[in-house]
mmCIF file of C-alpha atoms and ligand atoms in Angstrom:
data_model
loop_
_atom_site.group_PDB
_atom_site.id
_atom_site.type_symbol
_atom_site.label_atom_id
_atom_site.label_comp_id
_atom_site.label_asym_id
_atom_site.label_seq_id
_atom_site.Cartn_x
_atom_site.Cartn_y
_atom_site.Cartn_z
ATOM 1 C CA MET A 1 32.381 163.060 27.845
ATOM 2 C CA LEU A 2 33.257 160.827 24.813
ATOM 3 C CA VAL A 3 31.310 161.983 21.877
ATOM 4 C CA ASN A 4 31.804 161.257 18.502
ATOM 5 C CA GLY A 5 34.523 163.009 16.384
ATOM 6 C CA VAL A 6 31.972 164.743 13.870
ATOM 7 C CA LYS A 7 30.447 166.449 17.137
ATOM 8 C CA LEU A 8 33.762 167.553 18.699
ATOM 9 C CA LEU A 9 34.993 169.128 14.499
ATOM 10 C CA GLN A 10 31.430 170.894 13.051
ATOM 11 C CA VAL A 11 31.462 173.498 16.372
ATOM 12 C CA ALA A 12 35.102 174.032 16.295
ATOM 13 C CA ARG A 13 35.281 175.245 12.568
ATOM 14 C CA GLU A 14 32.043 177.387 12.740
ATOM 15 C CA ASN A 15 33.248 178.853 16.141
ATOM 16 C CA HIS A 16 36.906 178.773 14.456
ATOM 17 C CA PHE A 17 38.946 177.091 17.008
ATOM 18 C CA ALA A 18 40.938 173.812 16.112
ATOM 19 C CA VAL A 19 40.848 170.895 18.619
ATOM 20 C CA PRO A 20 43.775 169.298 19.999
ATOM 21 C CA ALA A 21 44.761 165.938 18.250
ATOM 22 C CA PHE A 22 47.377 164.690 20.501
ATOM 23 C CA ASN A 23 49.023 161.041 19.420
ATOM 24 C CA ILE A 24 50.503 158.926 22.454
ATOM 25 C CA SER A 25 51.517 156.429 23.416
ATOM 26 C CA ASP A 26 52.061 155.501 26.554
ATOM 27 C CA HIS A 27 49.844 156.046 29.828
ATOM 28 C CA ALA A 28 51.812 158.829 31.616
ATOM 29 C CA MET A 29 51.525 160.485 28.059
ATOM 30 C CA LEU A 30 47.805 159.773 28.191
ATOM 31 C CA LYS A 31 47.241 161.068 31.987
ATOM 32 C CA GLY A 32 49.048 164.423 30.606
ATOM 33 C CA ILE A 33 46.670 165.031 27.688
ATOM 34 C CA PHE A 34 43.855 164.646 30.008
ATOM 35 C CA GLU A 35 45.361 166.877 32.407
ATOM 36 C CA ILE A 36 46.402 169.570 30.378
ATOM 37 C CA CYS A 37 42.859 169.423 28.870
ATOM 38 C CA GLU A 38 40.918 169.778 31.931
ATOM 39 C CA ASP A 39 43.014 172.496 33.567
ATOM 40 C CA THR A 40 42.309 174.957 30.400
ATOM 41 C CA GLU A 41 38.907 173.391 29.856
ATOM 42 C CA SER A 42 39.979 172.459 25.675
ATOM 43 C CA PRO A 43 38.243 169.484 24.019
ATOM 44 C CA LEU A 44 40.671 167.263 23.165
ATOM 45 C CA ILE A 45 41.399 164.263 20.643
ATOM 46 C CA VAL A 46 43.272 161.246 21.386
ATOM 47 C CA ALA A 47 44.999 160.326 18.807
ATOM 48 C CA ILE A 48 46.314 156.685 18.958
ATOM 49 C CA HIS A 49 48.134 156.034 15.165
ATOM 50 C CA PRO A 50 47.710 151.950 14.851
ATOM 51 C CA ASP A 51 52.029 151.203 15.442
ATOM 52 C CA GLU A 52 51.255 152.575 18.826
ATOM 53 C CA VAL A 53 48.425 150.364 18.623
ATOM 54 C CA SER A 54 50.906 147.900 18.180
ATOM 55 C CA HIS A 55 53.538 149.091 21.028
ATOM 56 C CA VAL A 56 50.705 149.630 24.114
ATOM 57 C CA GLY A 57 48.759 147.054 22.690
ATOM 58 C CA ALA A 58 44.752 146.827 22.360
ATOM 59 C CA ASP A 59 44.071 146.593 25.748
ATOM 60 C CA PHE A 60 45.527 150.319 26.450
ATOM 61 C CA LEU A 61 41.678 151.444 24.537
ATOM 62 C CA ALA A 62 39.979 149.957 27.375
ATOM 63 C CA SER A 63 41.239 152.446 29.924
ATOM 64 C CA VAL A 64 41.509 155.707 27.203
ATOM 65 C CA LEU A 65 37.959 155.195 27.452
ATOM 66 C CA SER A 66 37.301 155.456 30.681
ATOM 67 C CA ARG A 67 39.345 157.789 31.434
ATOM 68 C CA ALA A 68 37.516 159.396 28.415
ATOM 69 C CA ARG A 69 34.235 158.564 29.592
ATOM 70 C CA ARG A 70 34.549 160.311 33.157
ATOM 71 C CA THR A 71 36.092 163.904 32.444
ATOM 72 C CA THR A 72 33.969 166.728 31.981
ATOM 73 C CA ILE A 73 35.859 167.796 28.789
ATOM 74 C CA PRO A 74 34.402 166.429 25.282
ATOM 75 C CA VAL A 75 37.109 163.560 24.146
ATOM 76 C CA ALA A 76 36.931 161.620 21.509
ATOM 77 C CA VAL A 77 39.191 158.222 20.504
ATOM 78 C CA HIS A 78 40.686 158.506 17.535
ATOM 79 C CA TRP A 79 42.257 156.049 14.852
ATOM 80 C CA ASP A 80 45.210 157.933 12.919
ATOM 81 C CA HIS A 81 46.713 156.667 9.426
ATOM 82 C CA GLY A 82 44.163 153.410 8.653
ATOM 83 C CA ALA A 83 45.655 152.161 5.750
ATOM 84 C CA THR A 84 42.591 149.636 5.467
ATOM 85 C CA TYR A 85 38.741 149.080 5.719
ATOM 86 C CA GLU A 86 39.624 146.152 7.376
ATOM 87 C CA GLU A 87 41.367 148.359 9.411
ATOM 88 C CA ALA A 88 39.249 150.319 10.290
ATOM 89 C CA LEU A 89 36.480 147.344 11.038
ATOM 90 C CA ARG A 90 38.947 146.751 13.478
ATOM 91 C CA ALA A 91 39.210 149.851 14.943
ATOM 92 C CA ILE A 92 35.475 149.974 15.689
ATOM 93 C CA GLN A 93 35.135 147.025 17.948
ATOM 94 C CA LEU A 94 38.253 148.594 19.852
ATOM 95 C CA GLY A 95 35.919 151.364 20.782
ATOM 96 C CA PHE A 96 37.540 154.186 18.877
ATOM 97 C CA THR A 97 34.729 156.641 17.649
ATOM 98 C CA SER A 98 36.803 158.156 14.875
ATOM 99 C CA VAL A 99 38.743 157.304 12.260
ATOM 100 C CA MET A 100 41.061 157.983 9.695
ATOM 101 C CA ILE A 101 40.804 156.302 6.370
ATOM 102 C CA ASP A 102 44.397 157.800 4.241
ATOM 103 C CA ALA A 103 44.008 156.359 1.327
ATOM 104 C CA SER A 104 45.533 159.738 -0.316
ATOM 105 C CA LEU A 105 48.613 157.799 -2.036
ATOM 106 C CA LYS A 106 46.190 155.758 -3.627
ATOM 107 C CA PRO A 107 45.094 157.886 -7.099
ATOM 108 C CA PHE A 108 41.838 159.694 -7.075
ATOM 109 C CA ASP A 109 38.938 157.600 -7.526
ATOM 110 C CA ASP A 110 40.754 154.249 -5.204
ATOM 111 C CA ASN A 111 40.306 156.503 -2.456
ATOM 112 C CA VAL A 112 37.032 157.528 -3.159
ATOM 113 C CA GLU A 113 35.648 154.188 -3.125
ATOM 114 C CA ILE A 114 38.140 152.840 -0.236
ATOM 115 C CA SER A 115 36.760 155.890 1.819
ATOM 116 C CA LYS A 116 32.895 155.719 0.931
ATOM 117 C CA ARG A 117 33.012 152.575 2.300
ATOM 118 C CA VAL A 118 35.247 153.085 5.504
ATOM 119 C CA ALA A 119 32.205 156.127 6.299
ATOM 120 C CA ASP A 120 29.532 153.775 5.042
ATOM 121 C CA ALA A 121 30.675 151.478 7.695
ATOM 122 C CA ALA A 122 31.704 154.120 10.499
ATOM 123 C CA HIS A 123 28.181 155.947 10.590
ATOM 124 C CA ALA A 124 25.605 152.885 10.481
ATOM 125 C CA VAL A 125 27.513 152.279 14.689
ATOM 126 C CA ASP A 126 27.544 156.300 15.194
ATOM 127 C CA VAL A 127 31.353 156.719 14.571
ATOM 128 C CA SER A 128 32.892 159.458 12.371
ATOM 129 C CA VAL A 129 35.949 159.079 9.808
ATOM 130 C CA GLU A 130 38.293 161.984 8.295
ATOM 131 C CA ALA A 131 39.350 161.203 5.311
ATOM 132 C CA GLU A 132 43.065 162.315 3.429
ATOM 133 C CA LEU A 133 43.583 164.192 -0.126
ATOM 134 C CA GLY A 134 46.237 164.922 -1.472
ATOM 135 C CA THR A 135 49.870 164.367 0.273
ATOM 136 C CA ILE A 136 51.478 165.848 3.525
ATOM 137 C CA GLY A 137 55.710 165.894 3.013
ATOM 138 C CA LYS A 138 57.533 163.224 5.914
ATOM 139 C CA THR A 139 61.010 164.782 6.987
ATOM 140 C CA ASP A 140 62.182 161.789 8.394
ATOM 141 C CA ALA A 141 62.110 158.169 8.880
ATOM 142 C CA GLU A 142 60.255 158.741 12.732
ATOM 143 C CA ALA A 143 57.838 160.132 10.982
ATOM 144 C CA GLU A 144 54.460 158.575 10.412
ATOM 145 C CA ALA A 145 53.148 158.563 6.821
ATOM 146 C CA GLY A 146 53.843 160.747 4.022
ATOM 147 C CA THR A 147 55.812 161.834 0.778
ATOM 148 C CA ASP A 148 59.215 163.248 0.061
ATOM 149 C CA SER A 149 57.277 166.243 -1.958
ATOM 150 C CA ILE A 150 54.038 166.996 -1.187
ATOM 151 C CA ILE A 151 51.074 166.684 -2.677
ATOM 152 C CA TYR A 152 48.755 169.913 -2.414
ATOM 153 C CA THR A 153 45.734 169.931 -2.031
ATOM 154 C CA ASP A 154 42.870 170.803 -5.381
ATOM 155 C CA PRO A 155 40.149 172.700 -4.131
ATOM 156 C CA HIS A 156 38.071 170.909 -7.027
ATOM 157 C CA ASP A 157 38.629 167.637 -6.478
ATOM 158 C CA ALA A 158 37.733 168.623 -2.835
ATOM 159 C CA VAL A 159 34.560 169.324 -3.841
ATOM 160 C CA ARG A 160 34.117 166.031 -5.200
ATOM 161 C CA PHE A 161 35.600 163.758 -2.964
ATOM 162 C CA VAL A 162 33.384 164.721 -0.228
ATOM 163 C CA GLU A 163 30.133 164.902 -1.842
ATOM 164 C CA GLN A 164 31.466 161.422 -3.737
ATOM 165 C CA THR A 165 32.382 159.856 -0.046
ATOM 166 C CA GLY A 166 30.143 161.414 2.888
ATOM 167 C CA VAL A 167 33.096 161.342 4.963
ATOM 168 C CA ASP A 168 32.865 164.178 8.130
ATOM 169 C CA SER A 169 36.061 166.061 7.918
ATOM 170 C CA LEU A 170 39.278 165.755 4.898
ATOM 171 C CA ALA A 171 42.810 166.538 5.948
ATOM 172 C CA VAL A 172 43.893 168.654 3.466
ATOM 173 C CA ALA A 173 47.350 168.644 2.051
ATOM 174 C CA ILE A 174 48.193 172.801 2.131
ATOM 175 C CA GLY A 175 52.279 172.945 2.807
ATOM 176 C CA THR A 176 52.860 170.838 6.242
ATOM 177 C CA CYS A 177 54.957 167.795 6.817
ATOM 178 C CA HIS A 178 54.818 165.559 9.233
ATOM 179 C CA GLY A 179 57.937 164.907 11.648
ATOM 180 C CA LEU A 180 60.957 167.676 12.550
ATOM 181 C CA TYR A 181 61.853 169.838 9.971
ATOM 182 C CA PRO A 182 65.592 169.989 9.151
ATOM 183 C CA ASP A 183 67.374 173.259 10.052
ATOM 184 C CA TRP A 184 67.949 174.099 6.234
ATOM 185 C CA MET A 185 63.541 173.875 5.826
ATOM 186 C CA LYS A 186 61.543 176.555 5.839
ATOM 187 C CA PRO A 187 57.837 175.472 6.277
ATOM 188 C CA GLU A 188 55.066 177.736 4.664
ATOM 189 C CA ILE A 189 51.147 177.055 4.711
ATOM 190 C CA LYS A 190 50.090 178.106 1.138
ATOM 191 C CA LEU A 191 46.519 180.190 3.459
ATOM 192 C CA ASP A 192 45.193 181.457 -0.059
ATOM 193 C CA LEU A 193 45.212 177.348 -1.038
ATOM 194 C CA LEU A 194 43.392 176.933 2.360
ATOM 195 C CA GLU A 195 41.109 179.741 2.094
ATOM 196 C CA GLU A 196 39.895 177.986 -1.612
ATOM 197 C CA ILE A 197 39.026 175.288 0.279
ATOM 198 C CA GLU A 198 37.766 176.917 3.060
ATOM 199 C CA ALA A 199 34.915 178.530 0.808
ATOM 200 C CA ALA A 200 34.340 175.657 -1.214
ATOM 201 C CA VAL A 201 34.428 172.384 1.042
ATOM 202 C CA SER A 202 31.619 172.857 3.606
ATOM 203 C CA ILE A 203 33.378 170.719 6.402
ATOM 204 C CA PRO A 204 35.791 170.276 9.094
ATOM 205 C CA LEU A 205 39.181 170.885 7.218
ATOM 206 C CA VAL A 206 42.337 168.713 9.478
ATOM 207 C CA LEU A 207 45.851 169.649 9.342
ATOM 208 C CA HIS A 208 48.606 166.825 9.726
ATOM 209 C CA GLY A 209 52.113 167.971 10.344
ATOM 210 C CA GLY A 210 51.016 170.932 12.345
ATOM 211 C CA SER A 211 54.513 170.837 14.787
ATOM 212 C CA GLY A 212 57.529 173.294 14.035
ATOM 213 C CA ASN A 213 55.251 175.604 11.185
ATOM 214 C CA PRO A 214 55.209 179.042 12.618
ATOM 215 C CA ASP A 215 52.917 179.959 15.035
ATOM 216 C CA GLU A 216 51.495 182.826 13.082
ATOM 217 C CA GLU A 217 50.933 180.339 10.732
ATOM 218 C CA ILE A 218 49.008 177.751 12.052
ATOM 219 C CA ALA A 219 46.929 180.240 14.306
ATOM 220 C CA LYS A 220 46.194 181.882 10.523
ATOM 221 C CA SER A 221 44.797 178.600 9.231
ATOM 222 C CA VAL A 222 42.244 177.882 12.864
ATOM 223 C CA ALA A 223 40.867 180.964 11.456
ATOM 224 C CA HIS A 224 40.391 179.429 8.202
ATOM 225 C CA GLY A 225 38.479 176.228 8.990
ATOM 226 C CA ILE A 226 40.804 174.172 10.316
ATOM 227 C CA ALA A 227 39.093 172.348 13.222
ATOM 228 C CA LYS A 228 41.243 170.010 14.018
ATOM 229 C CA ILE A 229 45.309 169.702 14.084
ATOM 230 C CA ASN A 230 47.644 167.282 14.569
ATOM 231 C CA ILE A 231 50.638 167.576 16.839
ATOM 232 C CA SER A 232 52.672 164.251 17.909
ATOM 233 C CA SER A 233 56.943 165.354 17.454
ATOM 234 C CA ASP A 234 56.273 168.221 19.360
ATOM 235 C CA ILE A 235 54.445 166.914 22.792
ATOM 236 C CA LYS A 236 56.795 164.031 22.372
ATOM 237 C CA VAL A 237 59.953 165.878 21.682
ATOM 238 C CA ALA A 238 59.337 167.821 25.471
ATOM 239 C CA TYR A 239 58.961 164.959 26.778
ATOM 240 C CA HIS A 240 61.282 162.765 26.087
ATOM 241 C CA ASP A 241 64.222 166.140 25.921
ATOM 242 C CA LYS A 242 63.535 166.032 29.668
ATOM 243 C CA MET A 243 63.386 162.542 30.331
ATOM 244 C CA ARG A 244 67.150 162.675 28.963
ATOM 245 C CA GLU A 245 67.498 164.989 31.625
ATOM 246 C CA VAL A 246 66.641 163.782 33.741
ATOM 247 C CA LEU A 247 68.518 160.447 33.664
ATOM 248 C CA ALA A 248 71.329 161.600 33.790
ATOM 249 C CA ASP A 249 70.878 160.898 37.535
ATOM 250 C CA THR A 250 71.804 157.610 37.264
ATOM 251 C CA LYS A 251 70.645 156.428 40.732
ATOM 252 C CA LEU A 252 66.785 157.171 39.443
ATOM 253 C CA ARG A 253 64.861 153.893 38.558
ATOM 254 C CA GLU A 254 61.382 154.430 39.816
ATOM 255 C CA PRO A 255 59.022 155.425 36.722
ATOM 256 C CA ASN A 256 57.401 157.718 39.359
ATOM 257 C CA SER A 257 60.546 159.530 39.736
ATOM 258 C CA ILE A 258 61.182 159.470 36.053
ATOM 259 C CA GLN A 259 58.045 160.420 34.566
ATOM 260 C CA PRO A 260 56.936 163.527 36.473
ATOM 261 C CA PRO A 261 58.789 166.198 35.533
ATOM 262 C CA CYS A 262 58.374 165.019 31.704
ATOM 263 C CA ILE A 263 55.034 164.878 31.981
ATOM 264 C CA ALA A 264 54.958 168.297 33.164
ATOM 265 C CA ALA A 265 56.936 169.586 30.226
ATOM 266 C CA MET A 266 55.099 167.418 27.674
ATOM 267 C CA LYS A 267 51.720 169.937 29.402
ATOM 268 C CA ALA A 268 53.670 172.746 28.935
ATOM 269 C CA THR A 269 54.810 172.484 25.481
ATOM 270 C CA ALA A 270 50.412 171.184 24.718
ATOM 271 C CA ALA A 271 49.549 174.195 26.301
ATOM 272 C CA HIS A 272 51.461 176.631 24.375
ATOM 273 C CA LYS A 273 48.998 174.730 21.349
ATOM 274 C CA ILE A 274 46.164 174.925 23.223
ATOM 275 C CA GLU A 275 46.481 178.395 22.934
ATOM 276 C CA LEU A 276 47.496 178.555 19.332
ATOM 277 C CA PHE A 277 44.465 176.545 18.059
ATOM 278 C CA ASN A 278 42.000 179.128 20.544
ATOM 279 C CA ALA A 279 40.334 176.011 22.300
ATOM 280 C CA SER A 280 41.098 177.009 25.579
ATOM 281 C CA GLY A 281 38.151 177.549 27.453
ATOM 282 C CA LYS A 282 35.622 176.335 24.502
ATOM 283 C CA ALA A 283 34.917 172.469 26.485
ATOM 284 C CA ALA A 284 31.547 175.373 27.830
ATOM 285 C CA LEU A 285 30.903 175.217 24.280
ATOM 286 C CA TYR A 286 29.208 170.705 23.669
HETATM 287 ZN ZN1 ZN B 301 49.011 162.766 10.088
#
Protein backbone atom coordinates (compact mmCIF):
# COMPACT_ATOMS: atom_id res chain seq x y z
CA MET A 1 0.00 0.00 0.00
CA LEU A 2 1.09 3.52 -0.80
CA VAL A 3 1.22 5.82 2.24
CA ASN A 4 2.70 9.18 3.07
CA GLY A 5 5.92 9.58 5.01
CA VAL A 6 4.50 10.75 8.31
CA LYS A 7 2.35 7.65 8.70
CA LEU A 8 5.38 5.42 8.18
CA LEU A 9 7.71 7.30 10.50
CA GLN A 10 5.49 7.94 13.50
CA VAL A 11 4.94 4.20 13.98
CA ALA A 12 8.70 3.66 13.58
CA ARG A 13 9.63 6.23 16.22
CA GLU A 14 7.04 4.84 18.68
CA ASN A 15 8.29 1.29 18.17
CA HIS A 16 12.05 1.98 18.05
CA PHE A 17 12.90 0.93 14.54
CA ALA A 18 13.97 2.84 11.44
CA VAL A 19 12.36 2.56 8.03
CA PRO A 20 15.00 1.97 5.35
CA ALA A 21 15.00 4.64 2.63
CA PHE A 22 16.75 3.05 -0.32
CA ASN A 23 17.86 5.38 -3.12
CA ILE A 24 17.39 3.77 -6.50
CA SER A 25 17.44 4.95 -10.09
CA ASP A 26 16.91 1.96 -12.30
CA HIS A 27 14.22 -0.64 -12.71
CA ALA A 28 16.26 -3.66 -11.67
CA MET A 29 17.18 -1.97 -8.39
CA LEU A 30 13.55 -0.97 -7.83
CA LYS A 31 12.50 -4.61 -8.25
CA GLY A 32 15.21 -5.71 -5.82
CA ILE A 33 14.31 -3.37 -2.96
CA PHE A 34 10.62 -4.22 -3.20
CA GLU A 35 11.38 -7.95 -3.15
CA ILE A 36 13.69 -7.79 -0.14
CA CYS A 37 11.29 -5.61 1.86
CA GLU A 38 8.40 -7.95 1.01
CA ASP A 39 10.50 -11.01 1.97
CA THR A 40 11.44 -9.48 5.33
CA GLU A 41 8.05 -7.76 5.84
CA SER A 42 9.72 -4.41 6.32
CA PRO A 43 8.13 -1.04 5.53
CA LEU A 44 9.92 0.75 2.69
CA ILE A 45 10.74 4.25 1.53
CA VAL A 46 11.69 4.43 -2.13
CA ALA A 47 13.96 7.48 -2.21
CA ILE A 48 14.70 9.18 -5.51
CA HIS A 49 17.00 12.19 -5.71
CA PRO A 50 16.29 14.92 -8.32
CA ASP A 51 19.47 13.88 -10.17
CA GLU A 52 18.13 10.32 -10.25
CA VAL A 53 14.76 11.54 -11.56
CA SER A 54 16.66 13.33 -14.34
CA HIS A 55 18.45 10.08 -15.12
CA VAL A 56 15.42 7.75 -15.22
CA GLY A 57 12.90 10.32 -16.50
CA ALA A 58 9.68 11.37 -14.79
CA ASP A 59 7.70 8.51 -16.43
CA PHE A 60 9.56 6.10 -14.15
CA LEU A 61 7.39 7.39 -11.29
CA ALA A 62 4.24 5.78 -12.68
CA SER A 63 5.96 2.41 -12.41
CA VAL A 64 7.12 3.04 -8.83
CA LEU A 65 3.66 4.16 -7.73
CA SER A 66 1.94 1.23 -9.42
CA ARG A 67 4.31 -1.24 -7.69
CA ALA A 68 3.76 0.50 -4.34
CA ARG A 69 -0.04 0.33 -4.65
CA ARG A 70 -0.11 -3.44 -5.18
CA THR A 71 2.34 -4.53 -2.50
CA THR A 72 1.34 -5.79 0.94
CA ILE A 73 3.94 -3.70 2.79
CA PRO A 74 3.53 0.05 3.50
CA VAL A 75 5.57 2.16 1.07
CA ALA A 76 6.23 5.89 0.79
CA VAL A 77 7.76 7.37 -2.36
CA HIS A 78 10.14 10.10 -1.30
CA TRP A 79 11.72 13.03 -3.18
CA ASP A 80 15.20 13.17 -1.69
CA HIS A 81 17.00 16.53 -1.17
CA GLY A 82 14.67 18.90 -2.98
CA ALA A 83 16.32 22.31 -3.20
CA THR A 84 13.48 24.74 -3.88
CA TYR A 85 9.76 25.33 -3.33
CA GLU A 86 9.14 24.93 -7.07
CA GLU A 87 10.91 21.56 -7.06
CA ALA A 88 8.71 20.40 -4.20
CA LEU A 89 5.60 21.33 -6.21
CA ARG A 90 6.90 19.31 -9.14
CA ALA A 91 7.48 16.30 -6.88
CA ILE A 92 3.94 16.57 -5.50
CA GLN A 93 2.53 16.78 -9.02
CA LEU A 94 4.50 13.66 -10.04
CA GLY A 95 2.86 11.71 -7.21
CA PHE A 96 5.56 11.55 -4.52
CA THR A 97 3.94 10.99 -1.12
CA SER A 98 6.83 12.50 0.82
CA VAL A 99 9.21 15.32 -0.06
CA MET A 100 12.42 16.56 1.45
CA ILE A 101 13.26 20.24 1.36
CA ASP A 102 16.95 20.69 2.07
CA ALA A 103 17.74 24.34 2.74
CA SER A 104 20.28 23.37 5.38
CA LEU A 105 23.08 25.37 3.77
CA LYS A 106 21.05 28.60 4.12
CA PRO A 107 20.90 30.73 7.29
CA PHE A 108 18.47 29.49 9.99
CA ASP A 109 15.70 32.00 9.22
CA ASP A 110 15.82 31.30 5.48
CA ASN A 111 15.76 27.56 6.14
CA VAL A 112 12.67 28.09 8.34
CA GLU A 113 10.92 30.22 5.73
CA ILE A 114 11.37 27.83 2.78
CA SER A 115 10.70 24.68 4.85
CA LYS A 116 7.46 26.17 6.23
CA ARG A 117 6.33 27.20 2.76
CA VAL A 118 6.90 23.67 1.44
CA ALA A 119 5.20 22.12 4.50
CA ASP A 120 2.10 24.35 4.07
CA ALA A 121 1.74 23.39 0.39
CA ALA A 122 2.47 19.68 0.87
CA HIS A 123 0.14 19.29 3.85
CA ALA A 124 -2.74 20.73 1.81
CA VAL A 125 -2.54 17.58 -0.36
CA ASP A 126 -1.56 15.07 2.37
CA VAL A 127 2.09 14.82 1.38
CA SER A 128 4.60 14.79 4.23
CA VAL A 129 7.74 16.89 4.53
CA GLU A 130 11.24 16.24 5.79
CA ALA A 131 13.62 19.16 6.36
CA GLU A 132 17.25 19.31 7.46
CA LEU A 133 18.95 21.34 10.17
CA GLY A 134 22.71 21.31 10.53
CA THR A 135 24.71 19.93 7.63
CA ILE A 136 26.05 16.45 7.21
CA GLY A 137 29.40 15.92 5.54
CA LYS A 138 30.22 14.73 2.05
CA THR A 139 33.14 12.45 1.24
CA ASP A 140 33.48 12.56 -2.55
CA ALA A 141 32.15 14.06 -5.77
CA GLU A 142 29.66 11.20 -6.23
CA ALA A 143 27.92 12.09 -2.94
CA GLU A 144 24.55 13.82 -3.35
CA ALA A 145 24.85 16.79 -0.98
CA GLY A 146 26.74 18.15 1.99
CA THR A 147 29.80 20.14 2.98
CA ASP A 148 33.43 19.16 3.59
CA SER A 149 32.96 19.41 7.36
CA ILE A 150 29.90 18.59 9.46
CA ILE A 151 27.87 21.37 11.12
CA TYR A 152 26.24 19.54 14.02
CA THR A 153 22.53 20.08 14.75
CA ASP A 154 21.91 22.27 17.80
CA PRO A 155 19.10 20.77 19.95
CA HIS A 156 17.66 24.20 20.93
CA ASP A 157 17.60 25.32 17.30
CA ALA A 158 15.92 22.03 16.42
CA VAL A 159 13.04 22.76 18.81
CA ARG A 160 12.52 26.26 17.35
CA PHE A 161 12.84 24.93 13.80
CA VAL A 162 10.19 22.24 14.24
CA GLU A 163 7.77 24.66 15.96
CA GLN A 164 8.18 27.35 13.33
CA THR A 165 8.02 25.14 10.21
CA GLY A 166 5.51 22.40 11.06
CA VAL A 167 7.57 19.80 9.17
CA ASP A 168 6.88 16.11 9.82
CA SER A 169 10.41 14.78 10.21
CA LEU A 170 13.86 16.25 10.68
CA ALA A 171 17.20 15.18 9.22
CA VAL A 172 19.91 15.79 11.79
CA ALA A 173 23.67 16.15 11.52
CA ILE A 174 25.18 14.01 14.27
CA GLY A 175 28.32 12.63 12.62
CA THR A 176 27.52 10.99 9.30
CA CYS A 177 28.55 11.90 5.76
CA HIS A 178 27.07 11.27 2.32
CA GLY A 179 29.15 8.92 0.20
CA LEU A 180 31.76 6.36 1.11
CA TYR A 181 34.32 7.06 3.82
CA PRO A 182 37.99 7.02 2.78
CA ASP A 183 40.22 4.59 4.72
CA TRP A 184 41.74 7.34 6.88
CA MET A 185 38.39 8.64 8.05
CA LYS A 186 36.81 7.21 11.19
CA PRO A 187 33.16 8.29 11.24
CA GLU A 188 31.57 8.65 14.64
CA ILE A 189 27.95 9.31 15.53
CA LYS A 190 27.61 11.59 18.56
CA LEU A 191 25.05 9.57 20.50
CA ASP A 192 24.98 12.05 23.40
CA LEU A 193 23.95 14.80 20.97
CA LEU A 194 21.30 12.52 19.46
CA GLU A 195 19.91 11.81 22.93
CA GLU A 196 19.60 15.55 23.59
CA ILE A 197 17.77 16.10 20.30
CA GLU A 198 15.55 13.06 20.92
CA ALA A 199 14.53 14.44 24.32
CA ALA A 200 13.78 17.90 22.91
CA VAL A 201 12.04 17.09 19.61
CA SER A 202 9.03 14.80 19.34
CA ILE A 203 8.84 14.32 15.55
CA PRO A 204 10.70 11.41 13.89
CA LEU A 205 14.39 12.02 13.20
CA VAL A 206 16.22 11.05 10.03
CA LEU A 207 19.79 9.91 9.46
CA HIS A 208 21.43 10.63 6.12
CA GLY A 209 24.79 9.30 5.06
CA GLY A 210 24.39 6.08 7.04
CA SER A 211 26.50 3.98 4.65
CA GLY A 212 29.78 3.03 6.29
CA ASN A 213 29.13 3.98 9.94
CA PRO A 214 29.78 1.08 12.34
CA ASP A 215 26.76 -1.21 12.74
CA GLU A 216 26.79 -0.78 16.49
CA GLU A 217 26.42 3.03 16.23
CA ILE A 218 23.60 2.71 13.71
CA ALA A 219 21.75 0.25 15.95
CA LYS A 220 22.07 2.62 18.93
CA SER A 221 20.84 5.58 16.90
CA VAL A 222 17.71 3.59 16.02
CA ALA A 223 17.07 3.15 19.74
CA HIS A 224 17.24 6.96 20.15
CA GLY A 225 14.62 8.46 17.88
CA ILE A 226 16.05 7.83 14.41
CA ALA A 227 13.02 6.58 12.45
CA LYS A 228 14.36 6.70 8.88
CA ILE A 229 17.82 5.92 7.57
CA ASN A 230 18.88 6.73 4.03
CA ILE A 231 20.97 4.12 2.30
CA SER A 232 22.30 4.87 -1.13
CA SER A 233 26.03 4.18 -1.55
CA ASP A 234 26.11 0.76 0.16
CA ILE A 235 23.43 -0.87 -2.01
CA LYS A 236 24.77 0.70 -5.21
CA VAL A 237 28.31 -0.48 -4.47
CA ALA A 238 27.02 -4.03 -3.87
CA TYR A 239 25.06 -3.92 -7.14
CA HIS A 240 27.88 -2.56 -9.28
CA ASP A 241 30.72 -4.56 -7.70
CA LYS A 242 28.82 -7.69 -8.67
CA MET A 243 28.16 -6.26 -12.13
CA ARG A 244 31.90 -5.70 -12.72
CA GLU A 245 32.47 -9.34 -11.81
CA VAL A 246 29.66 -10.62 -14.04
CA LEU A 247 30.79 -8.51 -17.00
CA ALA A 248 34.20 -10.18 -16.91
CA ASP A 249 32.39 -12.74 -19.09
CA THR A 250 32.44 -10.68 -22.27
CA LYS A 251 30.01 -12.97 -24.07
CA LEU A 252 27.10 -11.78 -21.90
CA ARG A 253 24.82 -9.13 -23.39
CA GLU A 254 21.26 -9.70 -22.19
CA PRO A 255 20.20 -7.66 -19.14
CA ASN A 256 18.35 -10.72 -17.86
CA SER A 257 21.65 -12.64 -17.82
CA ILE A 258 23.66 -9.78 -16.31
CA GLN A 259 21.37 -8.11 -13.77
CA PRO A 260 19.86 -10.94 -11.65
CA PRO A 261 23.11 -11.74 -9.74
CA CYS A 262 23.61 -7.99 -9.23
CA ILE A 263 20.11 -7.65 -7.80
CA ALA A 264 20.81 -10.62 -5.50
CA ALA A 265 24.01 -8.98 -4.21
CA MET A 266 22.18 -5.70 -3.62
CA LYS A 267 19.38 -7.53 -1.79
CA ALA A 268 21.89 -9.20 0.55
CA THR A 269 23.25 -5.78 1.56
CA ALA A 270 19.73 -4.36 1.91
CA ALA A 271 18.68 -7.33 4.08
CA HIS A 272 21.56 -6.63 6.44
CA LYS A 273 20.42 -2.98 6.79
CA ILE A 274 16.82 -4.02 7.43
CA GLU A 275 17.99 -6.25 10.31
CA LEU A 276 20.24 -3.53 11.67
CA PHE A 277 17.38 -1.01 11.61
CA ASN A 278 15.14 -3.48 13.49
CA ALA A 279 12.62 -3.10 10.63
CA SER A 280 12.12 -6.78 9.81
CA GLY A 281 8.50 -7.86 10.39
CA LYS A 282 7.39 -4.31 11.20
CA ALA A 283 5.04 -4.05 8.19
CA ALA A 284 2.53 -5.86 10.43
CA LEU A 285 2.27 -2.74 12.63
CA TYR A 286 0.50 -0.78 9.88
ZN1 LIG B 1 20.89 12.70 2.09
